[in-house]
Coordinates of C-alpha atoms and ligand atoms in Angstrom, one line a residue:
X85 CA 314.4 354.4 53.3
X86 CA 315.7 351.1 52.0
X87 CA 315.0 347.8 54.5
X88 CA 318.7 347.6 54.6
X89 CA 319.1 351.2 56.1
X90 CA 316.3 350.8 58.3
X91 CA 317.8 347.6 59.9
X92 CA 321.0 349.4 60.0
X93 CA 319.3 352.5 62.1
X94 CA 317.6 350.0 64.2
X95 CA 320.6 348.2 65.4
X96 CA 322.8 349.2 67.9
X97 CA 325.9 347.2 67.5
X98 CA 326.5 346.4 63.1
X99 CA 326.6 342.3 62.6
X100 CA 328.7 341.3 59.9
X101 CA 326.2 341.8 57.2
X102 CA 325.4 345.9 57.8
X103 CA 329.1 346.6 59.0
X104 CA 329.8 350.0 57.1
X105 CA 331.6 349.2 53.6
X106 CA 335.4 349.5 53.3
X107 CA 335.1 352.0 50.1
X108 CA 338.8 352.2 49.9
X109 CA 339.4 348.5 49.8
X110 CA 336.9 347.9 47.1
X111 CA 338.0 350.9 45.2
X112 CA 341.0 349.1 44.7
X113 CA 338.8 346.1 42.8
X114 CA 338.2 348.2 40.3
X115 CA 341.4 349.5 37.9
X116 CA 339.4 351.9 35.8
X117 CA 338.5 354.0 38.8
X118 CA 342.2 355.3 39.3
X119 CA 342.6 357.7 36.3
X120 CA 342.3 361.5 35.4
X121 CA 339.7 362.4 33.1
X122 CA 340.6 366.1 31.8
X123 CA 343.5 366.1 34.6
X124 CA 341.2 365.3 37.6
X125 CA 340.7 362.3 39.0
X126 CA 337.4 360.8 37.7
X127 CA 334.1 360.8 39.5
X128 CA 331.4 357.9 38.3
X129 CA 328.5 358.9 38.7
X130 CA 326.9 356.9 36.0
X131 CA 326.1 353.7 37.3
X132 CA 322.7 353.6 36.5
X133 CA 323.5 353.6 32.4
X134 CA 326.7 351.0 33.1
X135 CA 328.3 350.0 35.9
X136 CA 332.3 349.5 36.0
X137 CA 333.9 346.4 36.5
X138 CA 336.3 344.9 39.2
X139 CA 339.4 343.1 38.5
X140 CA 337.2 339.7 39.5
X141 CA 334.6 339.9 36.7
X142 CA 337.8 341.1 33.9
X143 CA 340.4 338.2 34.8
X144 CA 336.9 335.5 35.4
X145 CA 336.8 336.4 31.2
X146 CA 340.3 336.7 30.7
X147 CA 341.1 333.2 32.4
X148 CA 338.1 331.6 30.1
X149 CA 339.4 332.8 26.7
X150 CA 343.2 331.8 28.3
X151 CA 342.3 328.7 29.3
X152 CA 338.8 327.2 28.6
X153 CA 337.6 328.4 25.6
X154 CA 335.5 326.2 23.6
X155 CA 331.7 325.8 22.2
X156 CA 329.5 324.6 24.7
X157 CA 326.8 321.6 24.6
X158 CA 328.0 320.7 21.4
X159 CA 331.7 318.9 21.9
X160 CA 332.8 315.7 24.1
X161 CA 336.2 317.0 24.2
X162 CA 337.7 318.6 27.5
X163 CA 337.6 322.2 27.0
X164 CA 333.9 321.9 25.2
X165 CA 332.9 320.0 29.0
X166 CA 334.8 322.6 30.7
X167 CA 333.4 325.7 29.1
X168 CA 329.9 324.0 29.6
X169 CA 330.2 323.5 33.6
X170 CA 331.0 327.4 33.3
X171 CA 328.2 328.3 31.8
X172 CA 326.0 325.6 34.0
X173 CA 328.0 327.5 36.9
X174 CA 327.0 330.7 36.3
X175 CA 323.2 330.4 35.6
X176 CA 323.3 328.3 39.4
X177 CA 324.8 331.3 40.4
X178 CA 322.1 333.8 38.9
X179 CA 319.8 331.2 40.6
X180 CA 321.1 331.3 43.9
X181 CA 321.6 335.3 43.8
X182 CA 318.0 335.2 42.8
X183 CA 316.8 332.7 44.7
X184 CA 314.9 331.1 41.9
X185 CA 313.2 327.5 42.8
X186 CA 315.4 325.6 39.8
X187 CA 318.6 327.0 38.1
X188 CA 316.1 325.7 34.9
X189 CA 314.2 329.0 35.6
X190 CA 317.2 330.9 34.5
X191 CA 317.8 332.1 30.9
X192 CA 320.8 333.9 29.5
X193 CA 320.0 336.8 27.4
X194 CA 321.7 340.1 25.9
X195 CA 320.3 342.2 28.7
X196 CA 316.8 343.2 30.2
X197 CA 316.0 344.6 26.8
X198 CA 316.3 341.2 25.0
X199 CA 314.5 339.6 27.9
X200 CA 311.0 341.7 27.7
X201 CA 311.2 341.0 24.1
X202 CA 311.7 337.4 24.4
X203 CA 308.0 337.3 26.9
X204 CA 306.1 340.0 24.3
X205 CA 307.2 337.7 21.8
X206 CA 306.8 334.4 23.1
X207 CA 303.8 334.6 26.4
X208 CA 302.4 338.0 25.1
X209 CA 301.7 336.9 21.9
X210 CA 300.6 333.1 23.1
X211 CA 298.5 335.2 25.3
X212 CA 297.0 339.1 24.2
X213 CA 294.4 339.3 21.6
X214 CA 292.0 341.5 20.2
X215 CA 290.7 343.6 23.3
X216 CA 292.9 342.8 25.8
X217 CA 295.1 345.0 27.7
X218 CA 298.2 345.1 28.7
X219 CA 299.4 347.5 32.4
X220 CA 302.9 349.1 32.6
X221 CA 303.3 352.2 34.8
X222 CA 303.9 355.8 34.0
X223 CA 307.7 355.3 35.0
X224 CA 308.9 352.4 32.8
X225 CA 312.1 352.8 30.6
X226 CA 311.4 352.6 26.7
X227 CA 312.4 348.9 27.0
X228 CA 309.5 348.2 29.0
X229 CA 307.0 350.3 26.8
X230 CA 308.2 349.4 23.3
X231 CA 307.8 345.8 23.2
X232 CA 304.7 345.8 24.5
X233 CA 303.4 348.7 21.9
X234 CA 304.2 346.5 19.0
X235 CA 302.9 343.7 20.7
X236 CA 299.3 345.7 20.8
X237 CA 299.8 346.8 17.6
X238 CA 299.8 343.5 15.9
X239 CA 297.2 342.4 18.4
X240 CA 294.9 344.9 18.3
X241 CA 295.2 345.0 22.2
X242 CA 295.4 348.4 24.2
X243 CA 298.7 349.4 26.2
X244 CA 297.7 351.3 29.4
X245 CA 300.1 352.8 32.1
X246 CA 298.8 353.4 36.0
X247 CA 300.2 357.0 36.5
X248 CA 302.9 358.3 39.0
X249 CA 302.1 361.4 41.3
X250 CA 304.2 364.3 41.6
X251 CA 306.8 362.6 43.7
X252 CA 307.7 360.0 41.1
X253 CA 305.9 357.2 43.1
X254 CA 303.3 355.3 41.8
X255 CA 299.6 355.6 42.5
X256 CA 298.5 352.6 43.8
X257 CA 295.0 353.2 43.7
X258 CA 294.9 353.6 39.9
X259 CA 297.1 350.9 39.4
X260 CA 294.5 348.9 41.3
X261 CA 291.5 350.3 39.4
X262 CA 293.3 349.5 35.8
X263 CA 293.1 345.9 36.5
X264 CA 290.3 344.4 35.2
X265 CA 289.5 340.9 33.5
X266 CA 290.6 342.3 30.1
X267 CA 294.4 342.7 31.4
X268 CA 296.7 340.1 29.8
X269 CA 299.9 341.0 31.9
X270 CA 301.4 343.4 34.1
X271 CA 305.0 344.7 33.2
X272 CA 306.8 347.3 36.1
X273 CA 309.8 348.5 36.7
X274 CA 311.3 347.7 40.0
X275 CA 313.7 351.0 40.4
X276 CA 313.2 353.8 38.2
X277 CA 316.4 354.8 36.4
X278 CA 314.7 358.5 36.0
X279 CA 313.2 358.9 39.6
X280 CA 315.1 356.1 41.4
X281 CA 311.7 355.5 42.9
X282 CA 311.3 351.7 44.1
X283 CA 308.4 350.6 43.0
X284 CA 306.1 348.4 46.1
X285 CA 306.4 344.5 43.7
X286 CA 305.3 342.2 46.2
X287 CA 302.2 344.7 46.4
X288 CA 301.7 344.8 42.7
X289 CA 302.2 341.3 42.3
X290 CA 299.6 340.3 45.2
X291 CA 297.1 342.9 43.5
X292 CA 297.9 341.2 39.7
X293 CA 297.6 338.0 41.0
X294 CA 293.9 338.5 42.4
X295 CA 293.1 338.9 39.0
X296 CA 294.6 336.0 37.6
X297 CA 297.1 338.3 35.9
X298 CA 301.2 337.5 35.8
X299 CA 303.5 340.4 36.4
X300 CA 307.3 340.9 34.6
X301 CA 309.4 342.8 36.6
X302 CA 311.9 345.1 34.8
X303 CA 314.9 344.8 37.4
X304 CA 317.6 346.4 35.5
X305 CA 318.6 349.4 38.5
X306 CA 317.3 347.0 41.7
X307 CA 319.4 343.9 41.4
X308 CA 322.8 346.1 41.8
X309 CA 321.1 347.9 45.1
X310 CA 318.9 346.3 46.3
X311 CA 318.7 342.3 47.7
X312 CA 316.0 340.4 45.3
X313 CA 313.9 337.5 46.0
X314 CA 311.8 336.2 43.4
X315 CA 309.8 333.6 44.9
X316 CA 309.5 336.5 48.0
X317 CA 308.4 338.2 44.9
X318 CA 306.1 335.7 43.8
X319 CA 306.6 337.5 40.2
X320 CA 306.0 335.4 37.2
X321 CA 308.9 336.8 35.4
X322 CA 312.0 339.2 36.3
X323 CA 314.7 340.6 33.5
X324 CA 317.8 342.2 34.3
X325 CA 321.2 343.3 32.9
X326 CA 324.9 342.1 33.7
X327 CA 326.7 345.1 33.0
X328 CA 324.3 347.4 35.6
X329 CA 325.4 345.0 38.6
X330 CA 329.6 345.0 37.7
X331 CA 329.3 342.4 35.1
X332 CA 330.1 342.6 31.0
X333 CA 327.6 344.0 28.5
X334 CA 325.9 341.6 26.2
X335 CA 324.6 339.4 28.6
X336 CA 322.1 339.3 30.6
X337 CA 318.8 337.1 32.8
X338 CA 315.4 336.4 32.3
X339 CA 313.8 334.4 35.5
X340 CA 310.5 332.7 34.5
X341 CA 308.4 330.5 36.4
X342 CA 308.8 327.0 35.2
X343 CA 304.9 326.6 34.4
X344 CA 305.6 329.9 32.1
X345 CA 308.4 329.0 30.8
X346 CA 307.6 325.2 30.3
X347 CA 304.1 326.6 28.5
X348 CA 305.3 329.3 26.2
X349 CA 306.2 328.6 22.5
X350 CA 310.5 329.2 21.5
X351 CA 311.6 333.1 21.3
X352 CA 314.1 332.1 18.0
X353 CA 315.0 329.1 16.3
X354 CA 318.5 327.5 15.6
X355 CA 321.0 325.4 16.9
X356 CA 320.7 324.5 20.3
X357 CA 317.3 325.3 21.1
X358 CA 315.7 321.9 20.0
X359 CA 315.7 318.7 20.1
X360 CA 315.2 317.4 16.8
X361 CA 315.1 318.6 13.1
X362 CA 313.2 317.1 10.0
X363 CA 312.6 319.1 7.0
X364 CA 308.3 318.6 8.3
X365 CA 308.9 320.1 11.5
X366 CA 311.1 320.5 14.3
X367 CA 310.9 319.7 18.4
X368 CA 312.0 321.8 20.9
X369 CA 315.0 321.3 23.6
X370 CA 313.8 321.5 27.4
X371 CA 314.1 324.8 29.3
X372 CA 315.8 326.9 29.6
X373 CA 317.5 326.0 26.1
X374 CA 314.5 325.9 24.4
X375 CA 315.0 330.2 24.5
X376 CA 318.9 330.1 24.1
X377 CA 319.1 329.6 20.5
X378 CA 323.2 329.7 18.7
X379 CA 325.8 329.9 20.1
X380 CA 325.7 332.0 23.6
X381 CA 327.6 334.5 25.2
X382 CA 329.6 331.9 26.8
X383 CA 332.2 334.6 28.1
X384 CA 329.7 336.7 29.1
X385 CA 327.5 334.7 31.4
X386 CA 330.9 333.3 33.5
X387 CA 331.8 337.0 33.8
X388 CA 328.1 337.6 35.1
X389 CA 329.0 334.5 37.5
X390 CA 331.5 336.1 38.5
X391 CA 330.3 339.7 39.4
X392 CA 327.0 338.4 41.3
X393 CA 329.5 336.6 43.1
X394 CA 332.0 339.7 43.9
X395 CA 328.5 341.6 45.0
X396 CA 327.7 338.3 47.4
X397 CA 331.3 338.4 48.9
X398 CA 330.0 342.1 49.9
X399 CA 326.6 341.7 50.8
X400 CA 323.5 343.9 49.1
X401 CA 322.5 344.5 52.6
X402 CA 325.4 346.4 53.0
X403 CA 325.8 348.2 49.6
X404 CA 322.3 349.4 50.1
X405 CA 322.8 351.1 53.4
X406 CA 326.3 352.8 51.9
X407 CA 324.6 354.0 48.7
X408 CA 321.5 354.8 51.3
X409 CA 323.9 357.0 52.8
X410 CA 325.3 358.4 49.4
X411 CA 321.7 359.4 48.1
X412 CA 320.7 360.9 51.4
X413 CA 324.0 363.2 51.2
X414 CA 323.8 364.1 48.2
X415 CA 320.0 365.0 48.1
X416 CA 321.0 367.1 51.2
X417 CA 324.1 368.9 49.8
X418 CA 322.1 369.3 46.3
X419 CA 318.9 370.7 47.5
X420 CA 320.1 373.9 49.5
X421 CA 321.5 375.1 45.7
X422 CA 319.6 378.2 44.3
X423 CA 317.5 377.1 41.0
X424 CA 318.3 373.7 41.2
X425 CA 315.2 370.6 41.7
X426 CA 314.9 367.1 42.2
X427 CA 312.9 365.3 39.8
X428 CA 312.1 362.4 41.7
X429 CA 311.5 362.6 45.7
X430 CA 309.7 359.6 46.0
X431 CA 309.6 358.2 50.0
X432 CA 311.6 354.6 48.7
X433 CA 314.5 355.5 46.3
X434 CA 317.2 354.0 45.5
X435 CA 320.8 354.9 43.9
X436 CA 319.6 357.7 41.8
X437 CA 319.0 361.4 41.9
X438 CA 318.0 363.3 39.4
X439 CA 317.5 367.1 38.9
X440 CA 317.1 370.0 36.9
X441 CA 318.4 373.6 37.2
X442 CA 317.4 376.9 36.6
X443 CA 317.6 377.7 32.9
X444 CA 320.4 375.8 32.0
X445 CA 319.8 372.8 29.6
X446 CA 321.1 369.6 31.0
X447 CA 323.6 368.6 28.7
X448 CA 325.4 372.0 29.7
X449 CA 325.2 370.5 33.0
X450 CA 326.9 367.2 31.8
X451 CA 329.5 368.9 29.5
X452 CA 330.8 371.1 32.3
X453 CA 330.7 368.5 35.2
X454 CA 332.8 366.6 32.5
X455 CA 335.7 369.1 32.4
X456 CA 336.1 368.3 36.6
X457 CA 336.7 364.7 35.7
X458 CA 333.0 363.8 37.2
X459 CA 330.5 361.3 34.7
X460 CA 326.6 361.8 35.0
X461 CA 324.1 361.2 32.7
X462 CA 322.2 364.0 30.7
X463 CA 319.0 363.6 28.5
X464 CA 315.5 361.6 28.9
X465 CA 317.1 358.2 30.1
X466 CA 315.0 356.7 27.9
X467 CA 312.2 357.2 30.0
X468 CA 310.4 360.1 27.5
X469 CA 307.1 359.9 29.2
X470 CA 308.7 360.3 32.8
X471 CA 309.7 363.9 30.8
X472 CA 306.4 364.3 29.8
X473 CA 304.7 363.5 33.1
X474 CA 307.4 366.1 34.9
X475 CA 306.8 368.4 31.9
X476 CA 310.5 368.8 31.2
X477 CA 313.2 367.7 28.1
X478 CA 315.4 366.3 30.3
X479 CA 317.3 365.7 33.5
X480 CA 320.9 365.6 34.9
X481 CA 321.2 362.3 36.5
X482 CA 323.6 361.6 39.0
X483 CA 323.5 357.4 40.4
X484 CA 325.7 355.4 42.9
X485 CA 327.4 352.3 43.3
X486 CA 329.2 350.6 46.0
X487 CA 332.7 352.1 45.1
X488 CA 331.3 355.4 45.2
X489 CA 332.3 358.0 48.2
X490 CA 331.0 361.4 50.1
X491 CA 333.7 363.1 48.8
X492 CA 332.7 362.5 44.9
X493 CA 329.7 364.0 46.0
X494 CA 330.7 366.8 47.4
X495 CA 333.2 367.4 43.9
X496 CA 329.6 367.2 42.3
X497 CA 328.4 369.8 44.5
X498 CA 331.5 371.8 43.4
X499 CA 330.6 371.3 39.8
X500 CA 327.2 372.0 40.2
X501 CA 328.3 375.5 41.7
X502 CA 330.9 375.6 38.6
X503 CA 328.0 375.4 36.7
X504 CA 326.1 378.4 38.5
X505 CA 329.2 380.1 37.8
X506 CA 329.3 379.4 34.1
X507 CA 325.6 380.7 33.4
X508 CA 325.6 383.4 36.3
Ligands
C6P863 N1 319.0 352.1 31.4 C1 320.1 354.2 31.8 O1 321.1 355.0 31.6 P1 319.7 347.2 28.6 O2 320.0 348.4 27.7 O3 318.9 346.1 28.0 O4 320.9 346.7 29.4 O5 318.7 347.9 29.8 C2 317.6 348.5 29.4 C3 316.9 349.1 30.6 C4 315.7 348.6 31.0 N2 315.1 349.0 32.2 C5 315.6 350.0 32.9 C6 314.9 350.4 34.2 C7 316.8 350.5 32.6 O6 317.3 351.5 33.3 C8 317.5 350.1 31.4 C9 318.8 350.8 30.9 C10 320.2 352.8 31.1 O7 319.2 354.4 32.5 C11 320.5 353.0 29.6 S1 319.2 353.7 28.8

């Protein structure tokens, strides 16, 4: 159970920040929602590969292009000034919504898969040699594997994972006993997108930390669900996407702690990113510049301003208890279903529920929820050794967001039984 749902069982009488979400209300943010998909009304239930967008986040980029537009930290003209404040707007907002010391902490990337690369590239290779190892778990998303891989590849370093027990929640223990003084860094996902499974950080991080080693925290599926503190944290770095928490694709946050960030050599080179240029050698711009090299998603990070700021005008606290609620409904509706099981029971999940069923193959699963209007995901998630650990090709993966409602999942549990139907 979430903090958020606990609190909200605890208490008696709701204060304002657990007060039951007004679904309907914020179903009206966002226009996409209100359309038939193969003449029924659509069901989203994919949040967990992107998350749709409210009218907020679309008219905060329409307004820029209409109105501000302009390259930024480059021109003394108005709009140039203007479209900069935006951007310096929006990374104070990131900071606040994380609650990072110094809004220099903050820097704008593509998404969470630009941001791991940008600390493989930049700390992992300042840092992993010959030897050395670097510890990811068994549940990590390709983005989260990959760089590191090719990291140890050039470095000659070894990649190890601390496994995950048949739940889908990680095994403390061995992630404890694969620390040693050879690990470099410590990369983990925060929420599963296969399992949902939250993974204990602050535990992780205490256990890195006793070693001496820093720990990035993949939070692509927790900052959408769940409220995130990264000095609570104390994590060294955290990475996560604008278009998983109602914001646009293409941009995207890496948090660093300053003495990391301050300390680790440019990710790309270019305008922007330094301070001077001679043909002999070049100096580098302060951080967080010094990793935002050309021109920026300008549009992009004021639209992420503005979605972490539709998601604050809600409260996480809240939208964790009501997609609490969601997961705990639908895992209870699901399970009762003849052939059907949950990949991923883990005790703390969040937003996600994944599960196989009988023989069928789960992109039949996907193809025939699709003709009731209702979007999951089908396939490995990008997450092929969570397949491997559960021995399987692939899941059907349902996940939740704040505009999400009981009665979208029970219209899944219709399909699902269409589905029995289908391959009775
Ligand atoms: N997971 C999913 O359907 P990007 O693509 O850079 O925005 O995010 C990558 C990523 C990293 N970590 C985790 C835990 C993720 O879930 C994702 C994206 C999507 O599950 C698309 S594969």
């Amino acid at each position: 159970m979430t903090t958020a749902a606990r609190k909200l069982g605890s208490e008696s009488c709701p204060s304002p920040d657990t007060e039951p979400l007004d679904v309907e209300k914020i179903r009206a943010d966002f226009p996409i929602l209100h359309q038939q998909i193969h003449g029924k009304p659509l069901v989203y239930l994919d949040n967990a590969a992107t998350s749709q967008k409210p009218r907020a986040v679309i008219e905060a980029i329409t307004r820029y292009y209409e109105s501000s537009n302009a390259n930024i930290h480059r021109g003394v003209h108005f709009l140039s000034e203007h479209a900069t404040e935006e951007h310096e707007e929006a990374r104070r907002t990131v900071q606040r919504f994380l609650n990072a010391r110094s809004a220099n902490e903050i820097v704008f990337v593509r998404g969470t898969t630009e941001a791991i690369n940008l600390v493989t590239q930049t700390y992992g290779r300042a840092h992993v040699g010959a030897g050395d190892e670097v510890l990811i778990t068994g549940m990590e998303h390709h983005s989260d594997i990959v760089p590191w891989q090719l990291l140890c590849n050039e470095k000659g370093a070894k990649l190890r994972a601390a496994p995950i027990d048949d739940n889908g929640a990680l095994l403390l223990e061995e992630f404890a006993r694969l620390l040693n003084p050879r690990t470099k860094i410590v990369a983990v996902t925060h929420v599963s997108n296969a399992l949902g499974t939250i993974n204990p950080v602050r535990k992780i991080v205490e256990l890195a930390h006793q070693h001496g080693v820093p720990v990035l925290v993949d939070g692509a599926q927790a900052v959408p669900h769940i409220r995130v503190d990264v000095q609570a944290l104390d994590c060294d770095f955290y990475a996560f996407s604008g278009h998983k928490i109602y914001g646009p694709t293409g941009i995207g946050v890496l948090y660093g702690k300053a003495s990391h960030l301050n300390a680790m050599p440019p990710y790309q080179g270019g305008g922007d990113m330094i301070a001077s240029v001679t043909f002999e050698k070049s100096t580098y711009n302060k951080v967080p510049y010094k990793f935002e090299a050309g021109t920026p998603d300008i549009a992009g990070a004021i639209g992420l301003g503005a979605a972490l700021r539709y998601v604050e005008s809600i409260g996480l606290d809240r939208i964790a208890a009501h997609e609490h609620d969601l997961l705990e409904y639908a895992t209870q509706a699901i399970s009762p279903i003849p052939g059907l099981r949950i990949v991923g029971t883990a005790k703390e999940k969040a937003g996600v529920l994944s599960f196989v069923f009988d023989t069928v193959h789960p992109h039949d699963i996907g193809t025939i929820l699709d003709q009731e209007g209702i979007a999951i995901r089908t396939g490995h998630h990008c997450s092929q050794p969570v397949m491997q650990r559960f021995d399987i090709p692939a899941t059907a993966r349902a996940s939740f967001a704040l505009y999400n409602t009981r009665e979208e999942v029970d219209a899944l549990v219709r399909g699902i039984e269409k589905v029995r139907e289908v391959f009775a």
